[in-house]
Coordinates of C-alpha atoms and ligand atoms in Angstrom, one line a residue:
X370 CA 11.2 6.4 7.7
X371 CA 14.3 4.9 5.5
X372 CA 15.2 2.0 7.4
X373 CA 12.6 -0.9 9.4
X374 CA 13.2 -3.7 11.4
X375 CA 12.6 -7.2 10.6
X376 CA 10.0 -7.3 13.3
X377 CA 7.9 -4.5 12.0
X378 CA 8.3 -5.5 8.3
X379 CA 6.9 -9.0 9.4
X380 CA 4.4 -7.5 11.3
X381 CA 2.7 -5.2 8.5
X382 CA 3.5 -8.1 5.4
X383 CA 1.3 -10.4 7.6
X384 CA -1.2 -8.0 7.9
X385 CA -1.3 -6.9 4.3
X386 CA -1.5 -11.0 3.4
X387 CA -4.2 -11.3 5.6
X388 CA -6.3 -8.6 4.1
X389 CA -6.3 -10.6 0.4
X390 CA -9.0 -12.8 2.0
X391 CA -11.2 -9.4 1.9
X392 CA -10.8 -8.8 -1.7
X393 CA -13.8 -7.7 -3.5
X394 CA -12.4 -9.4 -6.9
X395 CA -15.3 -10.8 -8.8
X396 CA -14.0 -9.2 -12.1
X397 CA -9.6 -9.6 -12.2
X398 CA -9.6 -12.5 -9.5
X399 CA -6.5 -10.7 -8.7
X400 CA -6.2 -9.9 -5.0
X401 CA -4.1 -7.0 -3.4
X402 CA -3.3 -6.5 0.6
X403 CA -1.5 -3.3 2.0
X404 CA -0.8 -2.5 5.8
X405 CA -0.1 1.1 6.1
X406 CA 2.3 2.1 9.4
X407 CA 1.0 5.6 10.7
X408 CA 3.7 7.6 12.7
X409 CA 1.9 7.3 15.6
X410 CA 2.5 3.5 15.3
X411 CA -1.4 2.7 14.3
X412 CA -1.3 -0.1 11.5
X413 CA -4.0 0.7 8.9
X414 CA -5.2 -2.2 6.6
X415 CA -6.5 -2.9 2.6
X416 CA -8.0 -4.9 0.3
X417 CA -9.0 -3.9 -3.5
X418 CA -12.5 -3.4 -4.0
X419 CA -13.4 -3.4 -7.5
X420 CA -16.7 -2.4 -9.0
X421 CA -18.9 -3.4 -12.0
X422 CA -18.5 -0.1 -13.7
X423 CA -14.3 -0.7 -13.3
X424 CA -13.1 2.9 -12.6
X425 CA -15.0 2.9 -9.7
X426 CA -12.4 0.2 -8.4
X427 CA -10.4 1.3 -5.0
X428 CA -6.9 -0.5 -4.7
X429 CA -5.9 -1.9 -1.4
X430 CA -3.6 0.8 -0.8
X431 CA -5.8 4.1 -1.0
X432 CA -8.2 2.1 1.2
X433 CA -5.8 1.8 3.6
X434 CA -4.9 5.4 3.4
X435 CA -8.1 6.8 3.0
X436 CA -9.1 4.4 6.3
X437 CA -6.4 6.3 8.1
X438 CA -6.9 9.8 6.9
X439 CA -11.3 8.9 8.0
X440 CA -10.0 8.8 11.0
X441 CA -7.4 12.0 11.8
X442 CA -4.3 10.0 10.4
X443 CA -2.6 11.4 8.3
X444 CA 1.3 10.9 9.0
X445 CA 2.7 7.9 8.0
X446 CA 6.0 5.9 8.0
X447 CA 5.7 2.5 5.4
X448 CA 3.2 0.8 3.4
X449 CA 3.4 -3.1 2.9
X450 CA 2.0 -4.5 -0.2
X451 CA 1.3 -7.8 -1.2
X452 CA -0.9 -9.5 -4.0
X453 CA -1.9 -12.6 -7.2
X454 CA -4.4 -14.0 -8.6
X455 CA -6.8 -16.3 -7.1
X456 CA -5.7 -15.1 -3.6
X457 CA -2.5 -16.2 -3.3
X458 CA 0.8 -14.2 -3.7
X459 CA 2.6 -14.3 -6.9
X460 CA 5.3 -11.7 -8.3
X461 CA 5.7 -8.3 -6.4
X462 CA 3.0 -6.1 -6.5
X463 CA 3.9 -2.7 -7.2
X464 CA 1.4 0.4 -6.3
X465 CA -0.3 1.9 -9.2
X466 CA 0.5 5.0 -10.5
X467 CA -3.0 6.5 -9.0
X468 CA -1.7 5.1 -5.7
X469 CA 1.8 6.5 -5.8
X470 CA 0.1 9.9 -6.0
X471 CA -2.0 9.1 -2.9
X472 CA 1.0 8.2 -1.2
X473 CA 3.2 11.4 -2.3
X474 CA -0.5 13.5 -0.9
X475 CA 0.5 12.3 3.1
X476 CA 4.5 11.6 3.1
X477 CA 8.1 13.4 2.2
X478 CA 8.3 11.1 -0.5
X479 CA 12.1 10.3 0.3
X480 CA 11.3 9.6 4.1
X481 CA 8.4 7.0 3.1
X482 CA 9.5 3.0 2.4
X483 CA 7.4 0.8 0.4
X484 CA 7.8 -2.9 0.9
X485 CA 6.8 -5.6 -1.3
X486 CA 7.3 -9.4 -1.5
X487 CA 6.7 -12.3 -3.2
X488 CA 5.1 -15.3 -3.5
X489 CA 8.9 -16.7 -2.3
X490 CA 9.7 -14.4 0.6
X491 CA 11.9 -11.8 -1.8
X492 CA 11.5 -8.3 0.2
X493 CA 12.0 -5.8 -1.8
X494 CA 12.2 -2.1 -0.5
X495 CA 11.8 1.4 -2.0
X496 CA 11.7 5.0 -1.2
X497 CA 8.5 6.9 -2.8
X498 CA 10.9 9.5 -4.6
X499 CA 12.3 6.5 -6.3
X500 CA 9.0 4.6 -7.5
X501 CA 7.6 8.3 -7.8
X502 CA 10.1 11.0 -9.1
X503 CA 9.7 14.7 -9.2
X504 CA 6.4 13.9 -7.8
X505 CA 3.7 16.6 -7.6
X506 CA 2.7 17.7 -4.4
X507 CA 1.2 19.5 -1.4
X508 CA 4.2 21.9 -1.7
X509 CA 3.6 22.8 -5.0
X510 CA 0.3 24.5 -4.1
X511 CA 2.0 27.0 -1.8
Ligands
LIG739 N1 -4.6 -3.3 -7.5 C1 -4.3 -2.9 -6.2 O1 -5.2 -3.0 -5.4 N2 -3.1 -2.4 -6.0 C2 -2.1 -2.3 -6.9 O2 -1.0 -1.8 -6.5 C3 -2.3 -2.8 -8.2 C4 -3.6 -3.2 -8.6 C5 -5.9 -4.0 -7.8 C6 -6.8 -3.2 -8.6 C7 -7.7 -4.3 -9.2 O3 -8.7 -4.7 -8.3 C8 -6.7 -5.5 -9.4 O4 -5.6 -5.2 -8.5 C9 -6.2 -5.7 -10.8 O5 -5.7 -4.6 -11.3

């Protein structure tokens, strides 16, 4: 998907803000949200569960994905992301590079949006081939 309406992108950013009150934060305080649009129109959610040990941490969008992909999903459209610090949303929260990998795993990196906003309504949209060049990926392997 390149292009999504209003309603939709309103849909999954209220979603994603919703899921910052599931944090698991006890160590950055920072809080991350991400609703995940399936093909088949199935909204997955996330929240960032972080860990004692740190690596172990899972950010809100590969729990979203890996959600999904538990349960035989694994085409997807758009991913909405939203996060800040004690819960509430500050700048735009870009994915990781970790997650960006994740994504490139279940998408055609030019067909997959990724939306983000702020803390004062400022939507910002991007294609995966842009926030992930010359990705590495499935088709690589063949
Ligand atoms: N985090 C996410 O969940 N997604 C991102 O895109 C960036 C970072 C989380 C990981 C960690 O729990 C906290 O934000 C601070 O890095």
């Amino acid at each position: 998907m390149t292009e999504i309406s209003k309603e939709l992108e309103e849909k999954l950013f209220n979603k994603a803000e919703e899921m910052m009150k599931r944090s698991y934060i006890p160590y950055s305080g920072f809080a991350v949200g991400a609703a995940l649009l399936a093909k088949n129109g199935t909204i997955y959610t996330g929240c960032n569960v972080e860990n004692a040990a740190f690596t172990p941490t899972n950010c809100a969008e590969r729990t979203a994905f890996f959600k999904a992909v538990s349960e035989g999903v694994t085409e997807f459209d758009a991913i909405a992301i939203l996060g800040g610090k004690d819960r509430k949303v500050s700048d735009l929260c870009t994915p990781c590079g970790v997650c960006r990998q994740v994504m490139a795993e279940f998408c055609k990196p030019s067909d997959f949006l990724v939306l983000m906003r702020d803390g004062q309504g400022a939507v910002k949209k991007q294609l995966l081939s842009d926030l992930l060049p010359e990705s590495f990926g499935p088709g690589n392997l063949l």
